[in-house]
Each structure stands twice: as structure tokens, then as C-alpha cells.
Coordinates of C-alpha atoms in Angstrom, one line a residue:
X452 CA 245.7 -19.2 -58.3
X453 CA 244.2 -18.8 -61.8
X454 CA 241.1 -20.4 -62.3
X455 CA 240.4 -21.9 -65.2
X456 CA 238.2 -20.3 -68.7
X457 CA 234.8 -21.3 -69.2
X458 CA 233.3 -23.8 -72.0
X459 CA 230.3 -22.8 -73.1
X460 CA 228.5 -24.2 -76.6
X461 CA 225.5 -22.5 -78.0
X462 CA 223.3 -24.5 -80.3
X463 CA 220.8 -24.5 -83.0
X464 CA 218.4 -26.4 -84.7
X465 CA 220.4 -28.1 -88.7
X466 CA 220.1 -25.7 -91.4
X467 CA 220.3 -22.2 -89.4
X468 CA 222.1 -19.8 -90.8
X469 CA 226.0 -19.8 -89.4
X470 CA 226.7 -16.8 -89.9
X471 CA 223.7 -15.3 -88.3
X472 CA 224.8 -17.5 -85.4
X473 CA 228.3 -16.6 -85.3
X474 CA 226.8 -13.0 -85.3
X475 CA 224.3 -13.7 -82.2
X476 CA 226.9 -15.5 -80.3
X477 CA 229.3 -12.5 -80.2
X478 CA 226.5 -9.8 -79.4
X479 CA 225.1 -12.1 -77.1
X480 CA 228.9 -12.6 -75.4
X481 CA 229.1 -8.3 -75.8
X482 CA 226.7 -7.9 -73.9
X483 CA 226.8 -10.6 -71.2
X484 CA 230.5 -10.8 -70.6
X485 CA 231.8 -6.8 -71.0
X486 CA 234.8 -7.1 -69.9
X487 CA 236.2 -10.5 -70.0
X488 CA 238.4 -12.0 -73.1
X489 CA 236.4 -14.2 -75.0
X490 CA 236.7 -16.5 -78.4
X491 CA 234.6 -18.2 -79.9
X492 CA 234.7 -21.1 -83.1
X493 CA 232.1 -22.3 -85.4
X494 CA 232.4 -26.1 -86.3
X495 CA 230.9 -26.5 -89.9
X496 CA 231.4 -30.0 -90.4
X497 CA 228.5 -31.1 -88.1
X498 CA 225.2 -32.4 -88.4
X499 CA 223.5 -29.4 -86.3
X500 CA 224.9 -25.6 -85.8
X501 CA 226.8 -25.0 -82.4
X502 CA 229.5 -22.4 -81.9
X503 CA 232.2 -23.0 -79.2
X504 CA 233.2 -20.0 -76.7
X505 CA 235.8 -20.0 -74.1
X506 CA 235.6 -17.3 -71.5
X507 CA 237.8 -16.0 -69.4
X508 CA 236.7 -16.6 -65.7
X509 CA 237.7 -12.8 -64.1
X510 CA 237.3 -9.6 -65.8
X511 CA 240.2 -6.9 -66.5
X512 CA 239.5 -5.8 -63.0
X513 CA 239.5 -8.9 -60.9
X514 CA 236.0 -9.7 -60.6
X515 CA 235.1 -13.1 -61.2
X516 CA 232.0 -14.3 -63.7
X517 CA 229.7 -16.6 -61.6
X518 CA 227.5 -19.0 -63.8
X519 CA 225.1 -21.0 -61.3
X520 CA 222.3 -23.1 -62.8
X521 CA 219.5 -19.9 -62.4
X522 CA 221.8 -17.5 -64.5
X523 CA 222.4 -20.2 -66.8
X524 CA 218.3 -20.2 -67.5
X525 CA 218.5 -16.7 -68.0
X526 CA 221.1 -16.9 -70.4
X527 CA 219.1 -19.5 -72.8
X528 CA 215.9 -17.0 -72.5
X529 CA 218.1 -13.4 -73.4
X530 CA 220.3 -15.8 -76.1
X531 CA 216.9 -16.9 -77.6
X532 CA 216.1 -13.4 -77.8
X533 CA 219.1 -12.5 -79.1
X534 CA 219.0 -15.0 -82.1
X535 CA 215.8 -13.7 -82.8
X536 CA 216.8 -10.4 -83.3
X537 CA 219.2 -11.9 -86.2
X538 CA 216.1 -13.4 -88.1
X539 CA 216.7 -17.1 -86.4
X540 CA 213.5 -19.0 -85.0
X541 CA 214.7 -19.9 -81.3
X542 CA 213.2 -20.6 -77.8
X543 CA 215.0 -21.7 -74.6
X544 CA 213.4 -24.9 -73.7
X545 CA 214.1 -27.4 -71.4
X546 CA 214.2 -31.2 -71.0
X547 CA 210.7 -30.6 -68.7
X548 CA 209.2 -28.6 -71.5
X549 CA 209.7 -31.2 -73.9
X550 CA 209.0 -34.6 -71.4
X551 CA 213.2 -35.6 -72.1
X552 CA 214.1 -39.0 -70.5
X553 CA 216.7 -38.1 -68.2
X554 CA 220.0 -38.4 -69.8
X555 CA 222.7 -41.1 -69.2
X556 CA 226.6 -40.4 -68.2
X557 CA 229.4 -42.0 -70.4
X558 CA 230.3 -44.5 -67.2
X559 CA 227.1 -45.6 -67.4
X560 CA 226.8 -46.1 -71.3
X561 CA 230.1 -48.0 -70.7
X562 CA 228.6 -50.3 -67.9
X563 CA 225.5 -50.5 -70.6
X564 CA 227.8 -51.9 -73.6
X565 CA 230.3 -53.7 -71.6
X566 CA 227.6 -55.6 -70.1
X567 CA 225.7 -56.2 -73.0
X568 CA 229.0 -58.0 -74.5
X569 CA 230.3 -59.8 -71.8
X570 CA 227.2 -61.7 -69.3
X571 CA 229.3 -62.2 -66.5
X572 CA 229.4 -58.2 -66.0
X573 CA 227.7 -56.9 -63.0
X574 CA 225.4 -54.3 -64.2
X575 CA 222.4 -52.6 -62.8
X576 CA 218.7 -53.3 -64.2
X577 CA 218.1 -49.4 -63.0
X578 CA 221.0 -48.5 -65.0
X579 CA 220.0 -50.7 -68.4
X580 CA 216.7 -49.0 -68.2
X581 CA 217.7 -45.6 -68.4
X582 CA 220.0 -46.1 -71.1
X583 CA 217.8 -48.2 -73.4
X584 CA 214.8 -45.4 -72.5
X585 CA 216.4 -42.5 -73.6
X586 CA 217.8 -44.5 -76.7
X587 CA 214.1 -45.0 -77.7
X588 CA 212.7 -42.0 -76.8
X589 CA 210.5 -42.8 -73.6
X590 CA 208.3 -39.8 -72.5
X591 CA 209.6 -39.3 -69.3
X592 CA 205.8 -39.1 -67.2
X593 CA 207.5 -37.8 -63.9
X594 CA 208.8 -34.8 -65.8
X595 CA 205.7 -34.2 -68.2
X596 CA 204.1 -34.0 -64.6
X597 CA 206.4 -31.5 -63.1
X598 CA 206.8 -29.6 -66.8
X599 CA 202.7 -29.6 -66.0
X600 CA 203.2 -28.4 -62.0
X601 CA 205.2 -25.6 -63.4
X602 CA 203.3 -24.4 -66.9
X603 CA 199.5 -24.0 -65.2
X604 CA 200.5 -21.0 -62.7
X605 CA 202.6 -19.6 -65.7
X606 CA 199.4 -20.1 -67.5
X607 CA 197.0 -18.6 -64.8
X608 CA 199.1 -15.7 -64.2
X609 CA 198.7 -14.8 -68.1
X610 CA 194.9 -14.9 -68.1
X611 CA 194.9 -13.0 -64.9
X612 CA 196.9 -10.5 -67.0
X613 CA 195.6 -10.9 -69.9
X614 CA 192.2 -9.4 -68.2
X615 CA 194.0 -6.7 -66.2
X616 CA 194.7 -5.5 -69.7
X617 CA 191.8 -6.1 -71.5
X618 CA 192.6 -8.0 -74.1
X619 CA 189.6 -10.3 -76.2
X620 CA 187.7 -12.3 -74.5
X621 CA 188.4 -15.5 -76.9
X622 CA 192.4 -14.9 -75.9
X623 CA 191.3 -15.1 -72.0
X624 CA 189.3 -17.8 -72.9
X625 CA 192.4 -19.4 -74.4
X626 CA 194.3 -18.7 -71.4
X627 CA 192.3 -20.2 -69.3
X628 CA 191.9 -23.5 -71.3
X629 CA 195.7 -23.7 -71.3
X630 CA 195.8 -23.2 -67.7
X631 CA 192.9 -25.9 -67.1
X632 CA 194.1 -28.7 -69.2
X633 CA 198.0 -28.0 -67.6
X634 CA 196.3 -28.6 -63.9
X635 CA 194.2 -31.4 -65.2
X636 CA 197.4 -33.6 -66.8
X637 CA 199.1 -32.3 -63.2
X638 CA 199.0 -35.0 -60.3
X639 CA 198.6 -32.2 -57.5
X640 CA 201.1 -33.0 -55.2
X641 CA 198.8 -33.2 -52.3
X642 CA 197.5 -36.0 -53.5
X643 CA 200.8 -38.2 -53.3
X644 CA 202.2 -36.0 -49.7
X645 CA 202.1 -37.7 -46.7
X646 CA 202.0 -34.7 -44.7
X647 CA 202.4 -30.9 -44.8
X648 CA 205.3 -28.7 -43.5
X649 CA 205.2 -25.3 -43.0
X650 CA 208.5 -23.8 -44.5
X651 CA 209.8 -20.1 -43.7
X652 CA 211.5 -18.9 -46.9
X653 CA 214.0 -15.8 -47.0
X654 CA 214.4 -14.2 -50.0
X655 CA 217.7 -12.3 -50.9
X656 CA 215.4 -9.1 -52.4
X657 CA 211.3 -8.9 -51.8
X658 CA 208.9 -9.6 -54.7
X659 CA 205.3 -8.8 -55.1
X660 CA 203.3 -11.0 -54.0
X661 CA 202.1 -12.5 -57.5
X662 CA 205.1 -13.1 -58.5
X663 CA 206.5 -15.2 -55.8
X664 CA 202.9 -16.9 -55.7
X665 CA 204.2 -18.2 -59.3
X666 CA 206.9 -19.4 -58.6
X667 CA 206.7 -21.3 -55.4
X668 CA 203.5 -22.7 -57.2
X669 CA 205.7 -23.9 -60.2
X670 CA 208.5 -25.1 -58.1
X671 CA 206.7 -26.7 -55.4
X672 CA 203.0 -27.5 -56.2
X673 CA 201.0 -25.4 -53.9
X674 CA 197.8 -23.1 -54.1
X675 CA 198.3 -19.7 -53.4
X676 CA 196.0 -19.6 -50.3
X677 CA 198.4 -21.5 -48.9
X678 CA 201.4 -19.1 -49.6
X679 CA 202.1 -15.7 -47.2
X680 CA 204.3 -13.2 -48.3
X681 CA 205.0 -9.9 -46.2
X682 CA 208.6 -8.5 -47.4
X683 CA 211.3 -10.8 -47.7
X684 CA 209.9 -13.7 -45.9
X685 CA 207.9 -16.2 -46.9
X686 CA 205.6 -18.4 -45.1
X687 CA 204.2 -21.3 -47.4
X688 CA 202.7 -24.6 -46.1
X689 CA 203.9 -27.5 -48.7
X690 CA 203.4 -31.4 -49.3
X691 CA 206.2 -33.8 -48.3
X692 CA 206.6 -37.5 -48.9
X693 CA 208.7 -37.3 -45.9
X694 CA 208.3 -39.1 -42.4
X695 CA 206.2 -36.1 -41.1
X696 CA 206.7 -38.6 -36.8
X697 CA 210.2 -38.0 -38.1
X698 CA 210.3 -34.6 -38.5
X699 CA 208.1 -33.7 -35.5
X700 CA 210.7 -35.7 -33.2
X701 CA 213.3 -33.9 -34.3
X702 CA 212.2 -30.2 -34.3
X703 CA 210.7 -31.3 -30.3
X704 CA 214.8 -31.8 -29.8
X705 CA 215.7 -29.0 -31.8
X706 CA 217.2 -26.0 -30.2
X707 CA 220.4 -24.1 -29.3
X708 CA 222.0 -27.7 -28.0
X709 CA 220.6 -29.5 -31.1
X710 CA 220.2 -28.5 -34.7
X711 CA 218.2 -29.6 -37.2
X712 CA 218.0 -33.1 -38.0
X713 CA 218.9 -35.3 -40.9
X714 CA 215.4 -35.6 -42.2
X715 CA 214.5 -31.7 -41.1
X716 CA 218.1 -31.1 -43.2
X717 CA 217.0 -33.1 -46.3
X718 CA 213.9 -31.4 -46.5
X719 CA 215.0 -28.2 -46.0
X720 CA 217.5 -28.8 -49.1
X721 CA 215.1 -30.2 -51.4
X722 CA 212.8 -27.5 -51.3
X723 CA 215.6 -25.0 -51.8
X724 CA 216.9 -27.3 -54.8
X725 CA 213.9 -26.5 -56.2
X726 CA 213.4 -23.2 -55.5
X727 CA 216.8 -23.3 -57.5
X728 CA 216.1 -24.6 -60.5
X729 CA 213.2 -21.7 -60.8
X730 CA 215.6 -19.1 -60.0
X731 CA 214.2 -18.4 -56.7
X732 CA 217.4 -18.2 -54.2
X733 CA 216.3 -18.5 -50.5
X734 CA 217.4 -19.8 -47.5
X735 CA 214.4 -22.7 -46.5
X736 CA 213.7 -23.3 -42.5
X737 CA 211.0 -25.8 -41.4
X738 CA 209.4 -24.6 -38.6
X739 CA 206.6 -26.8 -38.3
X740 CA 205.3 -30.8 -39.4
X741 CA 202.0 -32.1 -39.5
X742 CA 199.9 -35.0 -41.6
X743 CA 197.8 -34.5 -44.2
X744 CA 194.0 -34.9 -43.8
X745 CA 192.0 -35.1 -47.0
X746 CA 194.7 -34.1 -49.0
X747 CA 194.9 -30.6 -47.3
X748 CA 197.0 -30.0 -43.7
X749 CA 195.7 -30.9 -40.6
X750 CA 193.6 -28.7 -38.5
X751 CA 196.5 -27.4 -36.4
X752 CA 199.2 -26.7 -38.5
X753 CA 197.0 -25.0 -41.0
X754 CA 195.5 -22.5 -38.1
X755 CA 199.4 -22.2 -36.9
X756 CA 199.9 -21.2 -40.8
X757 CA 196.6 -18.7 -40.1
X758 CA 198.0 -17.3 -37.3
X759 CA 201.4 -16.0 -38.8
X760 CA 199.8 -15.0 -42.0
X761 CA 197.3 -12.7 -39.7
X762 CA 200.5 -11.7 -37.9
X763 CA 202.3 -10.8 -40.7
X764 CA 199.5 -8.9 -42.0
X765 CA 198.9 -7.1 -39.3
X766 CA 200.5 -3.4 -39.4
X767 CA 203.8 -3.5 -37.9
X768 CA 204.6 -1.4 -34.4
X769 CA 205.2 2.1 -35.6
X770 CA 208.8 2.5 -34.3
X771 CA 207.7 6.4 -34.3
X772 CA 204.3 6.4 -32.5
X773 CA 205.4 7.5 -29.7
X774 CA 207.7 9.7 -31.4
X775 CA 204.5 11.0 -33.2
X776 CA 202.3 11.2 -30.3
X777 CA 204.9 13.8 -28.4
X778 CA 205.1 15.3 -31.6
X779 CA 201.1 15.9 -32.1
X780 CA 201.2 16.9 -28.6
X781 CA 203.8 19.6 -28.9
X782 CA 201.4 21.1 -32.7
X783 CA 198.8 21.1 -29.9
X784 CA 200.3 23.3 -27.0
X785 CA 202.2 25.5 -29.5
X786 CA 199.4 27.8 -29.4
X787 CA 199.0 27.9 -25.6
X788 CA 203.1 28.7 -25.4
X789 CA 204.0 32.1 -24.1
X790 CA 206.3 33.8 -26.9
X791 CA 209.7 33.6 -26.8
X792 CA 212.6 36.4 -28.4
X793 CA 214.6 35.2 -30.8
X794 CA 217.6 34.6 -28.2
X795 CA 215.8 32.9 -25.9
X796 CA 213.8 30.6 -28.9
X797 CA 217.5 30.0 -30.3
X798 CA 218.9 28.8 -27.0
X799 CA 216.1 26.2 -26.4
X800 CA 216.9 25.0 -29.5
X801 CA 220.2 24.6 -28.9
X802 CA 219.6 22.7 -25.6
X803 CA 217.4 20.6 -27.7
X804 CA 219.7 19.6 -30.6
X805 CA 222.1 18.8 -28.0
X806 CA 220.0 17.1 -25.9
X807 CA 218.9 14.8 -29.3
X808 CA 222.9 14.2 -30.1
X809 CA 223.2 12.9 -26.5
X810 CA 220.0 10.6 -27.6
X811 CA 221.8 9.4 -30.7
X812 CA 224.6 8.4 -29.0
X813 CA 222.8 5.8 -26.7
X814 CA 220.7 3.8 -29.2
X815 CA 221.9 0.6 -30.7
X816 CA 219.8 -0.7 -33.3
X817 CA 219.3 0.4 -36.8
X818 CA 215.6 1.0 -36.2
X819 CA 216.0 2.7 -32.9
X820 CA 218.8 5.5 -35.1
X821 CA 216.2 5.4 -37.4
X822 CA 213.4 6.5 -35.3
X823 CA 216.0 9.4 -33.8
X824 CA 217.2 10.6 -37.2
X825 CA 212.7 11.0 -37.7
X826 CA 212.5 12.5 -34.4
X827 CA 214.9 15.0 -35.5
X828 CA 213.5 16.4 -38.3
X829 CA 209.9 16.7 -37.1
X830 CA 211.0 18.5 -34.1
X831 CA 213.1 20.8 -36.7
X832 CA 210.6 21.4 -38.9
X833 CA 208.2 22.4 -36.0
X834 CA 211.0 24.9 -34.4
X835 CA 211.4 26.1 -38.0
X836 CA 207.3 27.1 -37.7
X837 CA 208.0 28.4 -34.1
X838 CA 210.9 30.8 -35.2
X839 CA 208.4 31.9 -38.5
X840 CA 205.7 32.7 -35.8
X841 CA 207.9 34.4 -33.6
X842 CA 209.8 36.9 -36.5
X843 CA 206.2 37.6 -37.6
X844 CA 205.3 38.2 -34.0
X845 CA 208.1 41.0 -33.9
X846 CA 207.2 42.5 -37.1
X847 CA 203.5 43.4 -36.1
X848 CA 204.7 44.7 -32.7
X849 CA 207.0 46.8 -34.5
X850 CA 204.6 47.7 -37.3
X851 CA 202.2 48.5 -34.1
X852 CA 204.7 50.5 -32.5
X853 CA 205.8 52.6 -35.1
X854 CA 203.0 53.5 -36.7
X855 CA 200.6 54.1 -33.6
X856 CA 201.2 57.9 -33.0
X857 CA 197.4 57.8 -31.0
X858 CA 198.6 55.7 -28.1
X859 CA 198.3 57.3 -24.8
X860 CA 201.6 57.7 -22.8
X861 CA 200.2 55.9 -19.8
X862 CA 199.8 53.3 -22.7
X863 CA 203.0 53.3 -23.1
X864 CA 204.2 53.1 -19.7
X865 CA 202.1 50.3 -18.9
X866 CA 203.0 48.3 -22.1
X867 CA 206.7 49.4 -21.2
X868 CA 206.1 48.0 -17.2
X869 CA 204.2 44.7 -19.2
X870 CA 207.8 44.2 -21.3
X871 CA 209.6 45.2 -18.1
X872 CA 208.0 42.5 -16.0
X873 CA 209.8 38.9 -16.4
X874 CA 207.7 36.6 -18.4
X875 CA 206.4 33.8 -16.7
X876 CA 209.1 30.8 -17.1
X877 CA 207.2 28.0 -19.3
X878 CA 208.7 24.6 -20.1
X879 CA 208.8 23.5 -24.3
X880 CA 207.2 20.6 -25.2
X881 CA 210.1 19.7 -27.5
X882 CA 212.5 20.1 -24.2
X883 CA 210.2 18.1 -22.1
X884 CA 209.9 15.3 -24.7
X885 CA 213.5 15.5 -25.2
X886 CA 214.2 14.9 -21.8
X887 CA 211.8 11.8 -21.7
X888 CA 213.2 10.4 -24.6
X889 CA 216.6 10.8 -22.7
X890 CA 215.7 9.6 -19.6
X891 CA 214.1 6.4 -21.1
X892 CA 217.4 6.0 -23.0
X893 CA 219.6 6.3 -19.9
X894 CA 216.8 3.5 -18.2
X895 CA 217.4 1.1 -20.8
X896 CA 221.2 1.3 -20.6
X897 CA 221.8 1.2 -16.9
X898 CA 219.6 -2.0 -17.3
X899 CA 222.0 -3.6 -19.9
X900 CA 225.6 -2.3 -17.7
X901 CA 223.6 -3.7 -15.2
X902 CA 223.1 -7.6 -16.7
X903 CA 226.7 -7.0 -17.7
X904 CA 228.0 -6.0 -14.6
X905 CA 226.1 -9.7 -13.2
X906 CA 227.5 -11.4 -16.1
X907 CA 231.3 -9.9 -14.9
X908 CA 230.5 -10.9 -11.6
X909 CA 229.6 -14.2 -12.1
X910 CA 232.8 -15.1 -14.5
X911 CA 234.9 -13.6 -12.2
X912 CA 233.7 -15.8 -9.2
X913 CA 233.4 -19.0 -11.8
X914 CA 237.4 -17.9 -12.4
X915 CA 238.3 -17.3 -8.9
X916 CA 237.1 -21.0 -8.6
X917 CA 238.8 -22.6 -10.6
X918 CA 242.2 -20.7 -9.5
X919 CA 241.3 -22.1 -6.4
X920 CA 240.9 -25.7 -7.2
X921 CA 243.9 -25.4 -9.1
X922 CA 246.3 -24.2 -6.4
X923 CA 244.5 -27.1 -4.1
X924 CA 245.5 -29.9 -7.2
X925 CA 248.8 -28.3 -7.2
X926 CA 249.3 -28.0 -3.0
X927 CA 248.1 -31.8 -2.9
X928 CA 250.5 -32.9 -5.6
X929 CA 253.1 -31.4 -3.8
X930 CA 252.1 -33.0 -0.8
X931 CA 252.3 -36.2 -2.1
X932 CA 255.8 -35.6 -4.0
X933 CA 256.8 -34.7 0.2
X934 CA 255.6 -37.7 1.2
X935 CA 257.0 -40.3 -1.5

């Protein structure tokens, strides 16, 4: 099925320059769109400058243009850019930046004019009001409030660079004001919450922490002590103006039976809506509920918050300490070893690289491969030391040998009973690590063919039953067929 071309208009302020904007619009669509067909068409006989593109949706090789609301954003911000380049005055703004009444559809202009002419029309007071706002220009205070929310982190995290830098003191000082008067005109969002909920976010690609700090901030209202970041999940404890009783019932019934429920569900979406429209995409989970005491979460949910942030902040579980540890321990005795020739060094190490194949082949996880394939090479490199030692070993006995015309026969004949003499058999570290590794391995999987072997056993029997009870249906239906 071919999908459709996309409409898109770009726009600029009356008396730009068209053919800087024609110009703009096709380096912008160069640039944007390599590889899809693309026309555009300028309109001079309007009021303001726009320029009409249609797009084709797939590229010469199949792949299909996505254009969600987030890239959309970043599309006004790089065609700003662009247009700038070409000598016109432009910034992406939005209706929050500029307090916009929200805008009206055509069904409900209709419903506006139709019932203005004719009384008997059913209309909406909701509907009237919306229309006649945005016809006159209102200052729309819920979105001056957000546009507020979402401009004093922007400005914090400027004078916070602005110092890392060291720029002049009266542009900090700037920066700051900016960032104090946005917070002041800014309801805080605490303020009208009913209650907290602590939200586990999970980012598509990890962020510094600052960065995501700004944006959940912008998008959602909260301080930044109450935001925990530690790779690609988040852990952030936000106002809601939902039923917080609600929400606690329904995560208490919550689990592999039950899923979330219809208020957990709109929550969840709302907060991902937003997250949204600041191009932050993220799955959103809440994992906890609680009221709000003072404007701030109650006692438990914030030390619940506390405890995963310490959690997460905690140094993970070295997948290779043990690893690590046999590895130290091996550098340690590698003194004490006896030596080794170079045939019986090479066989060990053959045992040993087969014994870490065998190894490889019984781990699952990624993590667990991962801590094999480390294993691997710090034995190697520490066998690659042992052979070094060994060869230079063999070259000062020679050296010794050759050169050491003084040395008694009995000397000799001793040294030559010495070498004669088998050398006391010793076990290597790597070998006996090896093996422990191995025999862990070998532990852990007899201990899952064992739950599966149960789990076999018990379908079999639950099968054997019901083969049963159906051949006694079928012998009592046959029965009763005899009898009738």
C-alpha cells in the first residue's frame, strides 16, 4: 500500500524576502529529507510569506520518513537556523512561548456562527468561550504558567553555564534574574498536587544527568533533588492532581493477574505526554503513590525515593570480582610456581583454553559471556607473561651453560642428576580456577535441568489426568448410550 506525501508549510513573518525563503526551504529540505522527492511552491498573493512542500513519505530505498511531534520541534529550531543563515530574522517559537489561547477547530467555529444566527442551536458555553477568546486575543494564564515551568530550568541551566565558563559577572547576574522572575510568575506544581507519585522512567539512550534534570523539570515541575538518574533509568518523585486512595488501591491489586489500573494508566500517559512534547521519549511506570504534606511528599514515599536513589548510587556488583580475585591470586603464586618447559607451559595452556570454551558454552546471559570473554583475556595476558618468563629462563640457563668453561664435572653431573630427576608435579592457578569456574557452571545448570525436569514431571502427570478423566467421560457416555 502507498502511503500518502506529506504537507508541510513553512512560514514567515509579512515583508521577508521570498526568495531568500524559497532558498532556505530547499536547503533546509536538502538536508533533512536526502533522499526523498520533494516540491515545493511559493504563494505570493498572501498577506504573510509561506512556502508549500510536499514530501514523499519513503525514500528511494524503502525507508519511510517518520515526523512525530518531538522531530517536528526540532525541525522549527534547525529551519530557524537555517533561515538565518540566508540573512532572515527567525526563531522557532511556540504557542507557550508566546501565552497563545488555545486554537479552535472549523466544527467548532461552525457550532460558534451557526449558533450565533439561529437561538434555538444547541451550543456549548465551553465552546463559545474558546472561540470568542482566541478572537480577542486572551492571554492564555495556564500556558504562560507552563511556558514559565518550562523557561526557569532553561534559564538556571544557562547561569550554571554561563559560570562554568566564566563569562562577566553582570551576564550571570542576568541569568539568574531571568531564572528568578520565571520561577516567581511559575505556580510550582506542588502547590496545586494532591499527592506525589514516584515514576520510574526508561529512556531509549542515557543522558547526563543535567540534562535530563532540565527537562523533567520543564516538562513536569519538579526540583532536581527530587530527580535520580543512574543510566537509562530514571527515578523522579512528581506532583499529581490525581486520586493518590485511588492509585494506592490499585497498585495493592496490581500484579501478574492484574495490571495497572485506569487511574495508574492515565497517569502513567500523561506524564509520558509530556515528556513528549519536550522531546524526552520514555516509557513511564508508577511504582509508588503517596499524599502530599506541606507541599513536599510524605515521609514514606520520599525515604522509599531515598532508598533507590542510595541504591542506584551505590557501585554496581562487579560481574568480574571474583573473576579478579582468582586472577590477583594467580599474579601472586606466579612467583612461587616451579618452572615449566615450553611443552609442558604450552599444553597447560591448551587444557586451559579448552577448559574456558567448555565455560563459554554453559553461560546464558549477556553479562555472564561478558564476564567470560574478560576472564579470557586476563588469563591470556598473564600466560603471555609466564611464557616471557619462561623463554628468558632458557636463555640464561643456556647463556650459563655455554659460557661456564670453570664448572666442575661433578657440577655437572649433579646439575645433569637435578634435570634428570622429575620435577615435582604442581597444579596452575589458571587450571585450578578454571576448573572452579567450571564446576560452578556445571552446579548452576544441573540446578536449572533439574526445575525443568520437575516442571516435565508435573505436566506430564497434570496430562496423564486429564487423559484419564476423559476416557472416564467417554466410558460413562457409553454406558449410558448401552443403557438407553
Amino acid at each position: 500500500m502507498q502511503q500518502s506525501p506529506f504537507h508541510v508549510i513553512f512560514s514567515a513573518r509579512a515583508g521577508t524576502d521570498a526568495e531568500a525563503m524559497n532558498r532556505a526551504v530547499r536547503d533546509f529540505l536538502s538536508e533533512q529529507v536526502a533522499g526523498h522527492r520533494w516540491i515545493t511552491a511559493h504563494h505570493p498573493d498572501t498577506g504573510h510569506v509561506h512556502v508549500h512542500t510536499m514530501i514523499s513519505a519513503r525514500d528511494d530505498i524503502g525507508k519511510a520518513l517518520r515526523l512525530t511531534k518531538p522531530e517536528l520541534y526540532a525541525w522549527r529550531e534547525r529551519f530557524a537556523a537555517k533561515a538565518r543563515e540566508h540573512g532572515i530574522a527567525m526563531v522557532a517559537t511556540r504557542r507557550a512561548d508566546v501565552a497563545a489561547t488555545r486554537p479552535y477547530s472549523q466544527a467548532q467555529a461552525g457550532a460558534y456562527e451557526r449558533g450565533r444566527s439561529d437561538p434555538r442551536y444547541l451550543k456549548s458555553a465551553a465552546v463559545n468561550q474558546r472561540v470568542e477568546r482566541k478572537w480577542v486575543g486572551v492571554v492564555d494564564r495556564a500556558t504562560l504558567s507552563n511556558g514559565n515551568l518550562a523557561l526557569a530550568p532553561k534559564w538556571q541551566a544557562t547561569a550554571i553555564a554561563l559560570k562554568g565558563a566564566g563569562a562577566k559577572h553582570s551576564v550571570i547576574a542576568a541569568a539568574d534574574r531571568f531564572a528568578a522572575a520565571a520561577t516567581t510568575h511559575a505556580p510550582h506544581a506542588a502547590l496545586r498536587a494532591s499527592g506525589f507519585v514516584l515514576l520510574r522512567l526508561e529512556v531509549e539512550q542515557a543522558m547526563e544527568r543535567e540534562t535530563v534534570a532540565v527537562i523533567l523539570e520543564g516538562a513536569i515541575g519538579v526540583e532536581a533533588k527530587l530527580i535520580s538518574v543512574a543510566g537509562k533509568s530514571v527515578q523522579v518523585l512528581a506532583p499529581t492532581t490525581a486520586s493518590v486512595s485511588k492509585i494506592e488501591r490499585e497498585l495493592a491489586k496490581q500484579g501478574e493477574e492484574f495490571g495497572p489500573g485506569s487511574e495508574t494508566r492515565s497517569v502513567a500517559r500523561g506524564f509520558q505526554t509530556r515528556l513528549l512534547s519536550h522531546g524526552l521519549r520514555a516509557s513511564v511506570v508508577v511504582e509508588a503513590a503517596g499524599s502530599a504534606k506541606h507541599s513536599a511528599p510524605s515521609p514514606w514515599l520520599q525515604k522509599k525515593f531515598d532508598t533507590l536513589t542510595e541504591r542506584s548510587a551505590a557501585p554496581p556488583d562487579e560481574p568480574l570480582a571474583e573473576f579478579k580475585a582468582l586472577i590477583t591470586t594467580i599474579q601472586q603464586q606466579k612467583e612461587n610456581a616451579m618452572p615449566l618447559s615450553l611443552k609442558q607451559f604450552d599444553e597447560r595452556v591448551s587444557r586451559a583454553t579448552k577448559s574456558m570454551d567448555r565455560l563459554e558454552g554453559m553461560v546464558d546471559s549477556s553479562a555472564e559471556r561478558q564476564a567470560v570473554e574478560e576472564m579470557r583475556r586476563e588469563i591470556s595476558a598473564l600466560f603471555a607473561e609466564q611464557r616471557r618468563d619462561i623463554e628468558m629462563q632458557q636463555v640464561r640457563s643456556a647463556t650459563e651453560t655455554n659460557g661456564g668453561g670453570g664448572t666442575s664435572a661433578a657440577a655437572r653431573s649433579d646439575d645433569g642428576q637435578a634435570q634428570g630427576r622429575p620435577a615435582p608435579s604442581t597444579v596452575d592457578p589458571a587450571i585450578a580456577a578454571q576448573q572452579q569456574a567450571i564446576a560452578t557452571g556445571r552446579a548452576s545448570r544441573a540446578a536449572r535441568e533439574q526445575a525443568g525436569a520437575a516442571k516435565n514431571a508435573q505436566d506430564e502427570h497434570r496430562q496423564q489426568v486429564l487423559h484419564q478423566a476423559e476416557q472416564d467421560r467417554q466410558r460413562d457416555n457409553g454406558r449410558d448410550g448401552a443403557e438407553r
